[in-house]
mmCIF file of C-alpha atoms in Angstrom:
data_model
loop_
_atom_site.group_PDB
_atom_site.id
_atom_site.type_symbol
_atom_site.label_atom_id
_atom_site.label_comp_id
_atom_site.label_asym_id
_atom_site.label_seq_id
_atom_site.Cartn_x
_atom_site.Cartn_y
_atom_site.Cartn_z
ATOM 1 C CA MET A 1 41.412 -2.280 -4.875
ATOM 2 C CA GLN A 2 38.378 -3.820 -6.602
ATOM 3 C CA THR A 3 35.082 -5.068 -5.104
ATOM 4 C CA ALA A 4 33.798 -7.961 -6.671
ATOM 5 C CA PRO A 5 30.885 -7.160 -8.800
ATOM 6 C CA GLN A 6 27.294 -8.282 -7.134
ATOM 7 C CA THR A 7 25.812 -11.155 -8.622
ATOM 8 C CA GLN A 8 22.612 -12.077 -9.144
ATOM 9 C CA PRO A 9 20.730 -15.460 -8.596
ATOM 10 C CA ASP A 10 22.019 -17.619 -11.041
ATOM 11 C CA SER A 11 18.375 -17.958 -13.613
ATOM 12 C CA MET A 12 19.119 -21.205 -14.261
ATOM 13 C CA ASP A 13 19.370 -22.222 -10.608
ATOM 14 C CA GLN A 14 15.753 -20.109 -10.309
ATOM 15 C CA HIS A 15 14.625 -22.262 -13.042
ATOM 16 C CA LEU A 16 14.911 -25.514 -11.381
ATOM 17 C CA HIS A 17 13.934 -23.606 -8.338
ATOM 18 C CA GLN A 18 9.958 -23.532 -9.922
ATOM 19 C CA ILE A 19 10.143 -26.675 -11.739
ATOM 20 C CA ALA A 20 11.062 -28.523 -8.625
ATOM 21 C CA ALA A 21 8.354 -26.806 -7.262
ATOM 22 C CA ARG A 22 5.984 -27.546 -10.279
ATOM 23 C CA ILE A 23 6.782 -31.117 -9.825
ATOM 24 C CA HIS A 24 6.149 -31.513 -6.179
ATOM 25 C CA GLY A 25 2.706 -28.696 -6.150
ATOM 26 C CA TRP A 26 1.275 -31.096 -9.033
ATOM 27 C CA ARG A 27 1.868 -34.445 -7.027
ATOM 28 C CA ASP A 28 0.232 -33.264 -4.193
ATOM 29 C CA GLU A 29 -2.141 -31.717 -5.931
ATOM 30 C CA ALA A 30 -3.028 -35.001 -8.292
ATOM 31 C CA GLY A 31 -2.646 -37.259 -4.641
ATOM 32 C CA TYR A 32 0.295 -39.198 -5.521
ATOM 33 C CA THR A 33 3.055 -40.277 -3.075
ATOM 34 C CA LEU A 34 6.200 -40.502 -4.080
ATOM 35 C CA GLN A 35 6.276 -44.076 -5.567
ATOM 36 C CA GLU A 36 3.121 -43.707 -7.515
ATOM 37 C CA LEU A 37 3.669 -41.122 -9.833
ATOM 38 C CA ALA A 38 7.549 -42.880 -10.367
ATOM 39 C CA ASP A 39 4.699 -46.326 -11.573
ATOM 40 C CA ARG A 40 2.751 -43.422 -13.695
ATOM 41 C CA SER A 41 5.599 -42.192 -15.827
ATOM 42 C CA GLY A 42 8.921 -44.393 -15.431
ATOM 43 C CA VAL A 43 10.538 -43.418 -12.901
ATOM 44 C CA ALA A 44 12.273 -43.962 -10.393
ATOM 45 C CA ALA A 45 11.104 -42.623 -6.659
ATOM 46 C CA SER A 46 14.347 -41.179 -5.762
ATOM 47 C CA THR A 47 14.795 -39.783 -8.284
ATOM 48 C CA VAL A 48 11.269 -37.994 -8.152
ATOM 49 C CA HIS A 49 12.785 -36.532 -4.397
ATOM 50 C CA LYS A 50 16.016 -35.620 -5.906
ATOM 51 C CA ILE A 51 14.268 -32.583 -8.704
ATOM 52 C CA GLU A 52 11.430 -32.169 -5.519
ATOM 53 C CA LYS A 53 14.157 -31.124 -3.208
ATOM 54 C CA ASN A 54 16.199 -29.175 -5.992
ATOM 55 C CA GLN A 55 19.046 -31.652 -5.377
ATOM 56 C CA THR A 56 19.962 -33.017 -8.877
ATOM 57 C CA VAL A 57 19.450 -31.076 -12.867
ATOM 58 C CA PRO A 58 16.387 -33.710 -14.476
ATOM 59 C CA THR A 59 16.959 -34.413 -18.282
ATOM 60 C CA ILE A 60 14.427 -33.244 -20.576
ATOM 61 C CA SER A 61 13.523 -36.695 -20.937
ATOM 62 C CA VAL A 62 12.626 -36.719 -17.511
ATOM 63 C CA LEU A 63 11.051 -34.349 -17.592
ATOM 64 C CA LEU A 64 8.405 -35.210 -20.327
ATOM 65 C CA LYS A 65 7.354 -38.724 -18.014
ATOM 66 C CA ILE A 66 6.432 -36.669 -15.502
ATOM 67 C CA CYS A 67 5.099 -34.334 -17.018
ATOM 68 C CA THR A 68 3.036 -37.299 -19.238
ATOM 69 C CA ALA A 69 2.226 -38.873 -15.362
ATOM 70 C CA LEU A 70 0.490 -35.740 -14.430
ATOM 71 C CA GLU A 71 -1.394 -34.606 -17.046
ATOM 72 C CA ARG A 72 0.454 -31.468 -18.190
ATOM 73 C CA ARG A 73 2.099 -29.390 -21.074
ATOM 74 C CA PRO A 74 5.866 -29.627 -20.180
ATOM 75 C CA ASP A 75 5.811 -26.033 -21.178
ATOM 76 C CA GLU A 76 3.667 -25.720 -17.982
ATOM 77 C CA LEU A 77 7.285 -25.675 -15.629
ATOM 78 C CA LEU A 78 8.593 -22.370 -17.215
ATOM 79 C CA VAL A 79 5.748 -20.379 -17.779
ATOM 80 C CA ARG A 80 5.605 -17.190 -14.849
ATOM 81 C CA ASP A 81 2.859 -16.659 -12.700
ATOM 82 C CA GLU A 82 2.052 -13.796 -13.850
ATOM 83 C CA ASP A 83 2.058 -14.803 -17.492
ATOM 84 C CA GLU A 84 -0.966 -17.603 -17.026
ATOM 85 C CA VAL A 85 -4.084 -16.547 -19.604
ATOM 86 C CA HIS A 86 -7.356 -16.351 -17.589
ATOM 87 C CA VAL A 87 -10.104 -16.257 -19.215
ATOM 88 C CA ALA A 88 -13.268 -14.747 -18.710
ATOM 89 C CA VAL A 89 -16.476 -15.005 -20.665
ATOM 90 C CA ARG A 90 -18.436 -12.287 -21.624
ATOM 91 C CA ARG A 91 -21.620 -11.723 -23.706
ATOM 92 C CA LYS A 92 -22.879 -9.558 -26.356
ATOM 93 C CA ALA A 93 -25.402 -8.055 -23.980
ATOM 94 C CA ASP A 94 -23.285 -7.252 -21.039
ATOM 95 C CA ASN A 95 -20.608 -5.105 -23.889
ATOM 96 C CA PRO A 96 -21.273 -0.984 -22.404
ATOM 97 C CA ARG A 97 -21.868 1.053 -25.234
ATOM 98 C CA VAL A 98 -21.146 3.850 -25.178
ATOM 99 C CA GLY A 99 -23.025 5.580 -28.339
ATOM 100 C CA LYS A 100 -25.781 5.255 -30.767
ATOM 101 C CA GLN A 101 -26.511 7.489 -33.502
ATOM 102 C CA GLU A 102 -29.117 6.224 -36.186
ATOM 103 C CA ARG A 103 -26.380 4.315 -37.751
ATOM 104 C CA SER A 104 -23.454 3.620 -35.373
ATOM 105 C CA THR A 105 -23.034 2.461 -32.839
ATOM 106 C CA ILE A 106 -19.734 2.827 -30.116
ATOM 107 C CA GLU A 107 -19.365 -0.455 -28.105
ATOM 108 C CA GLN A 108 -16.367 -1.498 -25.353
ATOM 109 C CA THR A 109 -15.650 -5.768 -25.864
ATOM 110 C CA ALA A 110 -13.136 -6.446 -23.476
ATOM 111 C CA PRO A 111 -12.411 -3.146 -21.430
ATOM 112 C CA SER A 112 -8.817 -3.176 -19.284
ATOM 113 C CA ILE A 113 -7.117 -5.823 -20.927
ATOM 114 C CA ALA A 114 -2.867 -6.848 -19.126
ATOM 115 C CA ASN A 115 -3.494 -4.546 -16.682
ATOM 116 C CA GLY A 116 -5.416 -1.142 -18.391
ATOM 117 C CA ALA A 117 -3.343 -1.220 -21.013
ATOM 118 C CA LEU A 118 -5.760 -1.534 -23.295
ATOM 119 C CA ASP A 119 -9.108 -1.483 -23.908
ATOM 120 C CA VAL A 120 -10.631 -3.567 -26.931
ATOM 121 C CA TRP A 121 -13.606 -1.031 -28.890
ATOM 122 C CA ARG A 122 -15.812 -2.037 -32.176
ATOM 123 C CA VAL A 123 -17.808 0.668 -34.039
ATOM 124 C CA THR A 124 -20.632 -0.261 -36.000
ATOM 125 C CA HIS A 125 -21.786 1.935 -38.639
ATOM 126 C CA ALA A 126 -24.451 0.769 -41.506
ATOM 127 C CA PRO A 127 -24.613 2.200 -44.627
ATOM 128 C CA SER A 128 -26.644 4.509 -46.086
ATOM 129 C CA GLU A 129 -28.989 4.100 -48.118
#
């Protein structure tokens, strides 16, 4: 007797759950009630509620209206947390210098990008006179 293969949760369901959670979180962040978001977006409060509770599948036009009202980019609805961009400012004076010879300098400009998978170095070699 064969058993049915175990299936992983449907990725569409995961995405819909993520969209619902993001919209609810963004609305809370903005301090809007359901009605205030409805008024700003032109989407019925009941529809926003159903989206947030994952009780309906929103159309793209509804999602675009909600994103516009919340001043968010639509692509933010599906970005995974680990994909979020983190920005760091690093001044040239902060770059550690590994070596400096008469005409050459080696400095690390961006250490440990992608969890240590990549380091960026600048090698400067002055032309001979």
